[in-house]
PDB file of C-alpha atoms and ligand atoms in Angstrom:
ATOM      1  CA  UNK A  19     167.882  60.173 -96.634  1.00 85.00           C
ATOM      2  CA  UNK A  20     171.400  60.096 -98.357  1.00 92.00           C
ATOM      3  CA  UNK A  21     174.680  58.332 -97.555  1.00 97.00           C
ATOM      4  CA  UNK A  22     173.322  57.133 -94.161  1.00 98.00           C
ATOM      5  CA  UNK A  23     175.560  56.161 -91.276  1.00 98.00           C
ATOM      6  CA  UNK A  24     173.905  54.152 -88.535  1.00 99.00           C
ATOM      7  CA  UNK A  25     175.837  54.535 -85.300  1.00 99.00           C
ATOM      8  CA  UNK A  26     175.015  52.760 -82.113  1.00 99.00           C
ATOM      9  CA  UNK A  27     176.144  54.358 -78.835  1.00 98.00           C
ATOM     10  CA  UNK A  28     175.856  57.582 -80.567  1.00 98.00           C
ATOM     11  CA  UNK A  29     175.978  60.111 -77.732  1.00 98.00           C
ATOM     12  CA  UNK A  30     179.047  58.289 -76.036  1.00 98.00           C
ATOM     13  CA  UNK A  31     182.652  59.594 -76.233  1.00 98.00           C
ATOM     14  CA  UNK A  32     183.498  57.856 -79.550  1.00 98.00           C
ATOM     15  CA  UNK A  33     180.067  57.747 -80.813  1.00 99.00           C
ATOM     16  CA  UNK A  34     179.723  61.609 -80.786  1.00 98.00           C
ATOM     17  CA  UNK A  35     183.055  61.922 -82.781  1.00 99.00           C
ATOM     18  CA  UNK A  36     181.781  59.441 -85.394  1.00 99.00           C
ATOM     19  CA  UNK A  37     178.469  61.263 -85.852  1.00 99.00           C
ATOM     20  CA  UNK A  38     180.193  64.772 -86.191  1.00 98.00           C
ATOM     21  CA  UNK A  39     182.788  63.203 -88.560  1.00 98.00           C
ATOM     22  CA  UNK A  40     180.125  61.804 -90.824  1.00 98.00           C
ATOM     23  CA  UNK A  41     177.912  64.757 -90.775  1.00 98.00           C
ATOM     24  CA  UNK A  42     180.991  67.067 -91.671  1.00 98.00           C
ATOM     25  CA  UNK A  43     181.165  64.966 -94.776  1.00 98.00           C
ATOM     26  CA  UNK A  44     177.590  65.772 -95.554  1.00 98.00           C
ATOM     27  CA  UNK A  45     176.164  62.266 -94.697  1.00 98.00           C
ATOM     28  CA  UNK A  46     172.818  61.702 -92.964  1.00 98.00           C
ATOM     29  CA  UNK A  47     172.586  59.838 -89.662  1.00 98.00           C
ATOM     30  CA  UNK A  48     170.541  57.335 -87.774  1.00 98.00           C
ATOM     31  CA  UNK A  49     171.578  57.625 -84.190  1.00 99.00           C
ATOM     32  CA  UNK A  50     170.861  54.634 -81.717  1.00 99.00           C
ATOM     33  CA  UNK A  51     170.928  54.882 -78.001  1.00 98.00           C
ATOM     34  CA  UNK A  52     168.921  54.394 -74.872  1.00 98.00           C
ATOM     35  CA  UNK A  53     168.274  58.025 -73.710  1.00 98.00           C
ATOM     36  CA  UNK A  54     165.774  59.998 -75.880  1.00 98.00           C
ATOM     37  CA  UNK A  55     166.667  63.442 -74.531  1.00 98.00           C
ATOM     38  CA  UNK A  56     170.278  63.031 -75.411  1.00 98.00           C
ATOM     39  CA  UNK A  57     169.495  61.587 -78.890  1.00 98.00           C
ATOM     40  CA  UNK A  58     167.026  64.316 -79.687  1.00 98.00           C
ATOM     41  CA  UNK A  59     169.426  67.123 -78.769  1.00 98.00           C
ATOM     42  CA  UNK A  60     172.301  65.560 -80.546  1.00 98.00           C
ATOM     43  CA  UNK A  61     170.223  65.242 -83.804  1.00 98.00           C
ATOM     44  CA  UNK A  62     169.005  68.728 -83.583  1.00 98.00           C
ATOM     45  CA  UNK A  63     172.519  70.156 -83.004  1.00 98.00           C
ATOM     46  CA  UNK A  64     174.100  68.066 -85.913  1.00 98.00           C
ATOM     47  CA  UNK A  65     171.243  69.188 -88.324  1.00 98.00           C
ATOM     48  CA  UNK A  66     171.700  72.745 -87.356  1.00 98.00           C
ATOM     49  CA  UNK A  67     175.558  72.748 -87.617  1.00 98.00           C
ATOM     50  CA  UNK A  68     175.896  70.459 -90.661  1.00 98.00           C
ATOM     51  CA  UNK A  69     172.697  71.001 -92.654  1.00 98.00           C
ATOM     52  CA  UNK A  70     172.205  67.113 -92.844  1.00 98.00           C
ATOM     53  CA  UNK A  71     169.259  65.007 -91.881  1.00 98.00           C
ATOM     54  CA  UNK A  72     169.723  63.149 -88.435  1.00 98.00           C
ATOM     55  CA  UNK A  73     167.155  60.820 -86.957  1.00 98.00           C
ATOM     56  CA  UNK A  74     167.144  58.560 -83.886  1.00 98.00           C
ATOM     57  CA  UNK A  75     166.051  55.187 -82.586  1.00 98.00           C
ATOM     58  CA  UNK A  76     165.716  54.594 -78.863  1.00 98.00           C
ATOM     59  CA  UNK A  77     166.692  51.177 -78.217  1.00 98.00           C
ATOM     60  CA  UNK A  78     168.406  49.204 -75.319  1.00 98.00           C
ATOM     61  CA  UNK A  79     170.957  47.074 -77.154  1.00 98.00           C
ATOM     62  CA  UNK A  80     171.030  44.597 -74.304  1.00 98.00           C
ATOM     63  CA  UNK A  81     167.456  43.516 -75.589  1.00 98.00           C
ATOM     64  CA  UNK A  82     167.780  40.542 -77.780  1.00 98.00           C
ATOM     65  CA  UNK A  83     165.165  42.083 -80.130  1.00 98.00           C
ATOM     66  CA  UNK A  84     167.126  45.317 -80.622  1.00 98.00           C
ATOM     67  CA  UNK A  85     168.744  44.418 -83.834  1.00 98.00           C
ATOM     68  CA  UNK A  86     165.501  43.407 -85.531  1.00 98.00           C
ATOM     69  CA  UNK A  87     163.924  46.570 -84.423  1.00 98.00           C
ATOM     70  CA  UNK A  88     166.647  48.717 -85.777  1.00 98.00           C
ATOM     71  CA  UNK A  89     166.842  46.929 -89.073  1.00 98.00           C
ATOM     72  CA  UNK A  90     163.058  46.964 -89.704  1.00 98.00           C
ATOM     73  CA  UNK A  91     162.885  50.640 -88.749  1.00 98.00           C
ATOM     74  CA  UNK A  92     165.712  51.496 -91.082  1.00 98.00           C
ATOM     75  CA  UNK A  93     164.231  49.463 -93.977  1.00 97.00           C
ATOM     76  CA  UNK A  94     160.827  50.882 -93.764  1.00 98.00           C
ATOM     77  CA  UNK A  95     161.454  54.517 -92.864  1.00 97.00           C
ATOM     78  CA  UNK A  96     165.079  55.449 -93.864  1.00 97.00           C
ATOM     79  CA  UNK A  97     166.394  53.541 -96.745  1.00 96.00           C
ATOM     80  CA  UNK A  98     169.757  51.891 -97.399  1.00 98.00           C
ATOM     81  CA  UNK A  99     172.408  52.175 -94.828  1.00 98.00           C
ATOM     82  CA  UNK A 100     175.876  52.970 -96.193  1.00 98.00           C
ATOM     83  CA  UNK A 101     177.943  52.768 -93.167  1.00 98.00           C
ATOM     84  CA  UNK A 102     177.078  50.567 -90.121  1.00 99.00           C
ATOM     85  CA  UNK A 103     179.108  51.637 -87.062  1.00 99.00           C
ATOM     86  CA  UNK A 104     178.761  49.025 -84.300  1.00 99.00           C
ATOM     87  CA  UNK A 105     180.310  51.346 -81.440  1.00 99.00           C
ATOM     88  CA  UNK A 106     178.162  50.776 -78.421  1.00 99.00           C
ATOM     89  CA  UNK A 107     179.916  48.855 -75.595  1.00 98.00           C
ATOM     90  CA  UNK A 108     180.898  48.845 -71.975  1.00 98.00           C
ATOM     91  CA  UNK A 109     183.215  47.060 -69.688  1.00 98.00           C
ATOM     92  CA  UNK A 110     183.219  46.334 -65.918  1.00 98.00           C
ATOM     93  CA  UNK A 111     186.032  46.016 -63.396  1.00 98.00           C
ATOM     94  CA  UNK A 112     185.981  43.094 -60.904  1.00 98.00           C
ATOM     95  CA  UNK A 113     186.442  39.417 -60.080  1.00 98.00           C
ATOM     96  CA  UNK A 114     184.266  37.367 -62.381  1.00 98.00           C
ATOM     97  CA  UNK A 115     183.067  35.216 -59.509  1.00 98.00           C
ATOM     98  CA  UNK A 116     181.805  38.329 -57.612  1.00 98.00           C
ATOM     99  CA  UNK A 117     180.361  40.457 -60.283  1.00 98.00           C
ATOM    100  CA  UNK A 118     176.621  40.604 -60.829  1.00 98.00           C
ATOM    101  CA  UNK A 119     175.665  37.984 -63.514  1.00 98.00           C
ATOM    102  CA  UNK A 120     173.072  40.473 -65.060  1.00 98.00           C
ATOM    103  CA  UNK A 121     176.060  43.013 -65.874  1.00 98.00           C
ATOM    104  CA  UNK A 122     178.254  40.360 -67.603  1.00 98.00           C
ATOM    105  CA  UNK A 123     175.328  38.777 -69.480  1.00 98.00           C
ATOM    106  CA  UNK A 124     174.046  42.335 -70.637  1.00 98.00           C
ATOM    107  CA  UNK A 125     177.826  43.176 -71.641  1.00 98.00           C
ATOM    108  CA  UNK A 126     177.827  39.880 -73.807  1.00 98.00           C
ATOM    109  CA  UNK A 127     174.694  40.989 -75.663  1.00 99.00           C
ATOM    110  CA  UNK A 128     175.750  44.699 -76.082  1.00 99.00           C
ATOM    111  CA  UNK A 129     179.250  43.838 -77.070  1.00 99.00           C
ATOM    112  CA  UNK A 130     178.801  40.789 -79.176  1.00 99.00           C
ATOM    113  CA  UNK A 131     175.300  39.690 -79.875  1.00 98.00           C
ATOM    114  CA  UNK A 132     173.660  42.724 -81.026  1.00 99.00           C
ATOM    115  CA  UNK A 133     176.556  43.893 -83.221  1.00 99.00           C
ATOM    116  CA  UNK A 134     176.750  40.460 -84.693  1.00 99.00           C
ATOM    117  CA  UNK A 135     173.051  40.417 -85.385  1.00 98.00           C
ATOM    118  CA  UNK A 136     173.272  43.944 -86.879  1.00 99.00           C
ATOM    119  CA  UNK A 137     175.854  42.629 -89.335  1.00 99.00           C
ATOM    120  CA  UNK A 138     173.669  39.601 -90.206  1.00 98.00           C
ATOM    121  CA  UNK A 139     170.760  41.835 -91.023  1.00 98.00           C
ATOM    122  CA  UNK A 140     172.542  44.696 -92.908  1.00 98.00           C
ATOM    123  CA  UNK A 141     175.339  42.810 -94.722  1.00 98.00           C
ATOM    124  CA  UNK A 142     173.295  40.988 -97.380  1.00 98.00           C
ATOM    125  CA  UNK A 143     171.795  44.146 -98.599  1.00 98.00           C
ATOM    126  CA  UNK A 144     175.223  45.758 -98.662  1.00 98.00           C
ATOM    127  CA  UNK A 145     176.625  42.924-100.682  1.00 98.00           C
ATOM    128  CA  UNK A 146     173.568  42.858-103.054  1.00 98.00           C
ATOM    129  CA  UNK A 147     174.176  46.525-103.803  1.00 98.00           C
ATOM    130  CA  UNK A 148     177.958  46.041-103.939  1.00 98.00           C
ATOM    131  CA  UNK A 149     178.387  49.075-101.642  1.00 98.00           C
ATOM    132  CA  UNK A 150     178.761  49.591 -97.941  1.00 98.00           C
ATOM    133  CA  UNK A 151     181.064  49.435 -94.998  1.00 98.00           C
ATOM    134  CA  UNK A 152     180.851  48.077 -91.538  1.00 99.00           C
ATOM    135  CA  UNK A 153     183.065  49.562 -88.631  1.00 99.00           C
ATOM    136  CA  UNK A 154     183.330  47.189 -85.642  1.00 99.00           C
ATOM    137  CA  UNK A 155     184.542  48.953 -82.497  1.00 99.00           C
ATOM    138  CA  UNK A 156     186.711  46.451 -80.616  1.00 98.00           C
ATOM    139  CA  UNK A 157     189.712  47.263 -78.456  1.00 97.00           C
ATOM    140  CA  UNK A 158     193.379  46.627 -78.136  1.00 94.00           C
ATOM    141  CA  UNK A 159     192.121  44.573 -75.184  1.00 95.00           C
ATOM    142  CA  UNK A 160     190.929  41.938 -77.742  1.00 95.00           C
ATOM    143  CA  UNK A 161     194.749  40.850 -78.086  1.00 92.00           C
ATOM    144  CA  UNK A 162     195.078  39.892 -74.493  1.00 90.00           C
ATOM    145  CA  UNK A 163     193.364  37.890 -71.533  1.00 93.00           C
ATOM    146  CA  UNK A 164     191.829  40.407 -69.242  1.00 97.00           C
ATOM    147  CA  UNK A 165     191.829  39.289 -65.535  1.00 98.00           C
ATOM    148  CA  UNK A 166     189.554  41.661 -63.558  1.00 98.00           C
ATOM    149  CA  UNK A 167     187.756  42.411 -66.895  1.00 98.00           C
ATOM    150  CA  UNK A 168     187.456  38.866 -68.009  1.00 98.00           C
ATOM    151  CA  UNK A 169     184.224  39.187 -69.867  1.00 98.00           C
ATOM    152  CA  UNK A 170     184.843  42.449 -71.423  1.00 98.00           C
ATOM    153  CA  UNK A 171     188.332  41.433 -72.866  1.00 98.00           C
ATOM    154  CA  UNK A 172     186.693  38.101 -74.159  1.00 98.00           C
ATOM    155  CA  UNK A 173     183.831  39.986 -75.835  1.00 98.00           C
ATOM    156  CA  UNK A 174     186.448  42.218 -77.656  1.00 98.00           C
ATOM    157  CA  UNK A 175     188.417  39.208 -78.764  1.00 98.00           C
ATOM    158  CA  UNK A 176     185.262  37.747 -80.258  1.00 98.00           C
ATOM    159  CA  UNK A 177     184.586  41.126 -82.084  1.00 98.00           C
ATOM    160  CA  UNK A 178     188.118  41.352 -83.592  1.00 98.00           C
ATOM    161  CA  UNK A 179     187.938  37.792 -84.569  1.00 98.00           C
ATOM    162  CA  UNK A 180     184.460  37.965 -86.024  1.00 99.00           C
ATOM    163  CA  UNK A 181     185.078  41.256 -87.813  1.00 99.00           C
ATOM    164  CA  UNK A 182     188.340  39.878 -89.470  1.00 98.00           C
ATOM    165  CA  UNK A 183     186.548  36.697 -90.682  1.00 98.00           C
ATOM    166  CA  UNK A 184     183.866  39.074 -92.357  1.00 98.00           C
ATOM    167  CA  UNK A 185     186.560  41.150 -93.811  1.00 98.00           C
ATOM    168  CA  UNK A 186     187.907  38.184 -95.838  1.00 98.00           C
ATOM    169  CA  UNK A 187     184.368  36.912 -96.623  1.00 98.00           C
ATOM    170  CA  UNK A 188     183.364  40.196 -98.262  1.00 98.00           C
ATOM    171  CA  UNK A 189     186.484  40.662-100.165  1.00 97.00           C
ATOM    172  CA  UNK A 190     185.799  41.416-103.836  1.00 95.00           C
ATOM    173  CA  UNK A 191     181.975  42.362-102.932  1.00 98.00           C
ATOM    174  CA  UNK A 192     182.516  46.165-102.810  1.00 98.00           C
ATOM    175  CA  UNK A 193     181.708  45.842 -99.224  1.00 98.00           C
ATOM    176  CA  UNK A 194     184.408  46.401 -96.293  1.00 98.00           C
ATOM    177  CA  UNK A 195     184.245  45.253 -92.733  1.00 98.00           C
ATOM    178  CA  UNK A 196     186.875  47.154 -90.528  1.00 99.00           C
ATOM    179  CA  UNK A 197     187.760  46.486 -86.909  1.00 98.00           C
ATOM    180  CA  UNK A 198     188.974  49.483 -84.763  1.00 98.00           C
ATOM    181  CA  UNK A 199     191.174  48.650 -81.782  1.00 97.00           C
ATOM    182  CA  UNK A 200     191.666  51.823 -79.630  1.00 97.00           C
ATOM    183  CA  UNK A 201     193.681  52.052 -76.514  1.00 96.00           C
ATOM    184  CA  UNK A 202     192.619  53.894 -73.358  1.00 96.00           C
ATOM    185  CA  UNK A 203     190.295  56.784 -74.241  1.00 97.00           C
ATOM    186  CA  UNK A 204     188.885  59.535 -71.931  1.00 97.00           C
ATOM    187  CA  UNK A 205     185.043  58.742 -72.294  1.00 98.00           C
ATOM    188  CA  UNK A 206     182.181  57.632 -70.155  1.00 98.00           C
ATOM    189  CA  UNK A 207     183.593  54.090 -70.400  1.00 98.00           C
ATOM    190  CA  UNK A 208     185.870  54.589 -67.288  1.00 97.00           C
ATOM    191  CA  UNK A 209     183.154  55.555 -64.965  1.00 96.00           C
ATOM    192  CA  UNK A 210     180.608  52.946 -66.511  1.00 97.00           C
ATOM    193  CA  UNK A 211     183.136  50.251 -65.927  1.00 97.00           C
ATOM    194  CA  UNK A 212     184.351  51.270 -62.306  1.00 96.00           C
ATOM    195  CA  UNK A 213     187.793  51.646 -63.774  1.00 96.00           C
ATOM    196  CA  UNK A 214     188.762  54.944 -62.108  1.00 95.00           C
ATOM    197  CA  UNK A 215     190.780  53.383 -59.419  1.00 95.00           C
ATOM    198  CA  UNK A 216     192.852  51.145 -61.567  1.00 96.00           C
ATOM    199  CA  UNK A 217     196.479  51.838 -62.617  1.00 95.00           C
ATOM    200  CA  UNK A 218     195.495  51.234 -66.220  1.00 93.00           C
ATOM    201  CA  UNK A 219     193.106  54.184 -66.188  1.00 94.00           C
ATOM    202  CA  UNK A 220     195.105  56.331 -63.807  1.00 90.00           C
ATOM    203  CA  UNK A 221     196.303  58.742 -66.706  1.00 88.00           C
ATOM    204  CA  UNK A 222     192.895  59.377 -67.964  1.00 88.00           C
ATOM    205  CA  UNK A 223     193.274  58.380 -71.604  1.00 92.00           C
ATOM    206  CA  UNK A 224     193.374  59.961 -75.018  1.00 95.00           C
ATOM    207  CA  UNK A 225     190.667  62.327 -76.337  1.00 96.00           C
ATOM    208  CA  UNK A 226     188.387  60.015 -78.542  1.00 98.00           C
ATOM    209  CA  UNK A 227     188.411  62.182 -81.778  1.00 98.00           C
ATOM    210  CA  UNK A 228     191.800  60.815 -83.093  1.00 97.00           C
ATOM    211  CA  UNK A 229     190.683  57.169 -82.700  1.00 98.00           C
ATOM    212  CA  UNK A 230     187.387  58.047 -84.283  1.00 98.00           C
ATOM    213  CA  UNK A 231     189.068  59.733 -87.284  1.00 98.00           C
ATOM    214  CA  UNK A 232     191.463  56.806 -87.673  1.00 98.00           C
ATOM    215  CA  UNK A 233     188.424  54.362 -87.517  1.00 98.00           C
ATOM    216  CA  UNK A 234     186.160  56.228 -89.846  1.00 99.00           C
ATOM    217  CA  UNK A 235     188.752  56.807 -92.472  1.00 98.00           C
ATOM    218  CA  UNK A 236     190.171  53.216 -92.113  1.00 98.00           C
ATOM    219  CA  UNK A 237     186.645  52.057 -92.727  1.00 98.00           C
ATOM    220  CA  UNK A 238     186.183  54.142 -95.861  1.00 98.00           C
ATOM    221  CA  UNK A 239     189.420  52.623 -97.262  1.00 98.00           C
ATOM    222  CA  UNK A 240     188.199  49.091 -96.458  1.00 98.00           C
ATOM    223  CA  UNK A 241     191.006  48.463 -94.034  1.00 98.00           C
ATOM    224  CA  UNK A 242     190.931  45.107 -92.022  1.00 98.00           C
ATOM    225  CA  UNK A 243     192.165  46.657 -88.723  1.00 97.00           C
ATOM    226  CA  UNK A 244     192.818  50.069 -87.344  1.00 97.00           C
ATOM    227  CA  UNK A 245     194.825  50.480 -84.120  1.00 95.00           C
ATOM    228  CA  UNK A 246     195.051  53.830 -82.269  1.00 95.00           C
ATOM    229  CA  UNK A 247     197.152  53.301 -79.196  1.00 93.00           C
ATOM    230  CA  UNK A 248     199.456  55.529 -77.113  1.00 88.00           C
ATOM    231  CA  UNK A 249     202.352  55.478 -76.842  1.00 83.00           C
ATOM    232  CA  UNK A 250     202.481  54.612 -80.621  1.00 82.00           C
ATOM    233  CA  UNK A 251     205.036  51.620 -80.240  1.00 81.00           C
ATOM    234  CA  UNK A 252     202.510  49.649 -78.305  1.00 81.00           C
ATOM    235  CA  UNK A 253     200.433  49.269 -81.458  1.00 79.00           C
ATOM    236  CA  UNK A 254     203.286  47.245 -82.788  1.00 80.00           C
ATOM    237  CA  UNK A 255     204.226  45.460 -79.580  1.00 81.00           C
ATOM    238  CA  UNK A 256     200.614  44.308 -78.472  1.00 75.00           C
ATOM    239  CA  UNK A 257     200.036  41.906 -81.403  1.00 71.00           C
ATOM    240  CA  UNK A 258     203.188  40.025 -80.143  1.00 82.00           C
ATOM    241  CA  UNK A 259     201.897  39.933 -76.549  1.00 79.00           C
ATOM    242  CA  UNK A 260     201.087  36.297 -77.056  1.00 77.00           C
ATOM    243  CA  UNK A 261     204.952  35.625 -77.298  1.00 86.00           C
ATOM    244  CA  UNK A 262     205.382  36.862 -73.685  1.00 87.00           C
ATOM    245  CA  UNK A 263     205.279  34.224 -71.023  1.00 90.00           C
ATOM    246  CA  UNK A 264     201.531  33.750 -70.349  1.00 91.00           C
ATOM    247  CA  UNK A 265     201.673  33.847 -66.548  1.00 94.00           C
ATOM    248  CA  UNK A 266     203.638  37.106 -66.552  1.00 93.00           C
ATOM    249  CA  UNK A 267     201.150  38.721 -68.847  1.00 91.00           C
ATOM    250  CA  UNK A 268     198.108  37.458 -66.619  1.00 95.00           C
ATOM    251  CA  UNK A 269     199.946  38.881 -63.617  1.00 96.00           C
ATOM    252  CA  UNK A 270     200.696  42.235 -65.474  1.00 93.00           C
ATOM    253  CA  UNK A 271     197.125  42.876 -66.590  1.00 95.00           C
ATOM    254  CA  UNK A 272     195.741  41.758 -63.177  1.00 97.00           C
ATOM    255  CA  UNK A 273     197.918  44.361 -61.438  1.00 97.00           C
ATOM    256  CA  UNK A 274     196.869  47.062 -63.950  1.00 95.00           C
ATOM    257  CA  UNK A 275     193.276  46.348 -63.416  1.00 97.00           C
ATOM    258  CA  UNK A 276     193.323  45.871 -59.663  1.00 97.00           C
ATOM    259  CA  UNK A 277     191.702  48.676 -57.584  1.00 95.00           C
ATOM    260  CA  UNK A 278     194.178  51.039 -55.731  1.00 91.00           C
TER     261      UNK A 278
HETATM  262  N1  LIG B   6     187.172  54.181 -73.683  1.00 57.65           N
HETATM  263  C1  LIG B   6     187.998  53.364 -73.820  1.00 57.65           C
HETATM  264  O1  LIG B   6     189.180  53.302 -73.177  1.00 57.65           O
HETATM  265  C2  LIG B   6     187.785  52.240 -74.933  1.00 57.65           C
HETATM  266  C3  LIG B   6     189.033  51.626 -75.318  1.00 57.65           C
HETATM  267  C4  LIG B   6     188.936  50.728 -76.344  1.00 57.65           C
HETATM  268  C5  LIG B   6     187.528  50.421 -76.949  1.00 57.65           C
HETATM  269  N2  LIG B   6     186.498  51.118 -76.463  1.00 57.65           N
HETATM  270  C6  LIG B   6     185.212  50.734 -77.079  1.00 57.65           C
HETATM  271  O2  LIG B   6     184.711  52.001 -77.620  1.00 57.65           O
HETATM  272  C7  LIG B   6     183.278  51.913 -77.762  1.00 57.65           C
HETATM  273  C8  LIG B   6     182.689  53.209 -77.367  1.00 57.65           C
HETATM  274  O3  LIG B   6     182.838  53.483 -75.936  1.00 57.65           O
HETATM  275  P1  LIG B   6     183.305  54.993 -75.343  1.00 57.65           P
HETATM  276  O4  LIG B   6     184.658  54.769 -74.970  1.00 57.65           O
HETATM  277  O5  LIG B   6     182.858  55.973 -76.328  1.00 57.65           O
HETATM  278  O6  LIG B   6     182.495  54.744 -74.015  1.00 57.65           O
HETATM  279  P2  LIG B   6     180.988  55.633 -73.599  1.00 57.65           P
HETATM  280  O7  LIG B   6     181.402  57.070 -73.551  1.00 57.65           O
HETATM  281  O8  LIG B   6     180.680  54.956 -72.327  1.00 57.65           O
HETATM  282  O9  LIG B   6     180.212  55.384 -74.809  1.00 57.65           O
HETATM  283  C9  LIG B   6     179.427  54.012 -74.807  1.00 57.65           C
HETATM  284  C10 LIG B   6     178.066  54.061 -75.618  1.00 57.65           C
HETATM  285  O10 LIG B   6     177.614  52.731 -75.626  1.00 57.65           O
HETATM  286  C11 LIG B   6     176.194  53.051 -75.226  1.00 57.65           C
HETATM  287  N3  LIG B   6     175.511  51.837 -74.592  1.00 57.65           N
HETATM  288  C12 LIG B   6     176.064  50.986 -73.560  1.00 57.65           C
HETATM  289  N4  LIG B   6     175.140  50.164 -73.208  1.00 57.65           N
HETATM  290  C13 LIG B   6     174.118  50.293 -73.968  1.00 57.65           C
HETATM  291  C14 LIG B   6     172.785  49.634 -74.157  1.00 57.65           C
HETATM  292  N5  LIG B   6     172.513  48.603 -73.297  1.00 57.65           N
HETATM  293  N6  LIG B   6     172.048  50.006 -75.061  1.00 57.65           N
HETATM  294  C15 LIG B   6     172.284  51.069 -75.768  1.00 57.65           C
HETATM  295  N7  LIG B   6     173.480  51.707 -75.751  1.00 57.65           N
HETATM  296  C16 LIG B   6     174.411  51.328 -74.891  1.00 57.65           C
HETATM  297  C17 LIG B   6     176.180  54.059 -74.170  1.00 57.65           C
HETATM  298  O11 LIG B   6     175.013  54.633 -73.897  1.00 57.65           O
HETATM  299  P3  LIG B   6     174.421  54.832 -72.347  1.00 57.65           P
HETATM  300  O12 LIG B   6     175.138  56.060 -71.793  1.00 57.65           O
HETATM  301  O13 LIG B   6     172.895  55.090 -72.583  1.00 57.65           O
HETATM  302  O14 LIG B   6     174.684  53.528 -71.601  1.00 57.65           O
HETATM  303  C18 LIG B   6     177.275  55.076 -74.796  1.00 57.65           C
HETATM  304  O15 LIG B   6     176.452  55.945 -75.743  1.00 57.65           O
HETATM  305  C19 LIG B   6     182.786  50.672 -76.856  1.00 57.65           C
HETATM  306  O16 LIG B   6     182.535  49.665 -77.666  1.00 57.65           O
HETATM  307  C20 LIG B   6     184.117  50.497 -75.939  1.00 57.65           C
HETATM  308  O17 LIG B   6     184.237  49.042 -75.556  1.00 57.65           O
HETATM  309  C21 LIG B   6     186.590  51.960 -75.532  1.00 57.65           C
END
């Protein structure tokens, strides 16, 4: 296989876009997800349309062993990974004290632990080859505290911090580490996170392709951060959110994420 992109959450809203963009460039794919039937049909469709090779690995990324399994399968069966796209993730609305422990624990594993471990396993080889890029899908939520999605916002704050630190550590190695921070997107994320009845998601969100193109192209250029938020001025305003009075900000996010 050649010019391989490994994409987690490959049949989700953003994941499908990343897979199609990479295939359009003529690159091969390793797609990771939990649902074999979806992965198999996605691979078949991509191979037919773009004349590339697409294979899949069935894996629940909430398993602590997931990253080791993916790395060992890639090393023994597919070869060097050119692009690692840590895309899988999910949120969940509700008071932290009332939410199911298992949901938040799995969220921390899928959103933080597994992508961190995938970086740990794939990055040394990329540095040795002086070639490769990682795209970590975070969120604009990483810039704010998130009452009523406390764990989700915190996992994304971790991902942005972690990704930016790796960007600096890999400077001058030929390897790039990019963090994508989209705003609200119209994907399966809304239903999975029980966010349909919140003001924040009332308008449905943007189609994911624009954010996927921005992230993918930003990754190829080795950018540190890529934002994709509507309206556009929010991209410039959100980094300064910490200058707003903290109590006002917490009240605002709480109201936006409250069920109507
Ligand atoms: N949508 C938004 O508003 C938004 C905004 C900013 C950032 N993001 C981020 O964008 C990324 C992609 O999300 P999306 O918007 O495309 O949502 P999505 O359509 O729900 O896609 C999420 C993908 O992650 C996979 N996933 C979740 N838990 C998994 C697990 N335990 N094991 C394996 N795969 C798992 C899902 O597969 P299953 O269907 O099998 O669970 C799905 O393929 C996420 O990291 C999300 O946090 C989303």
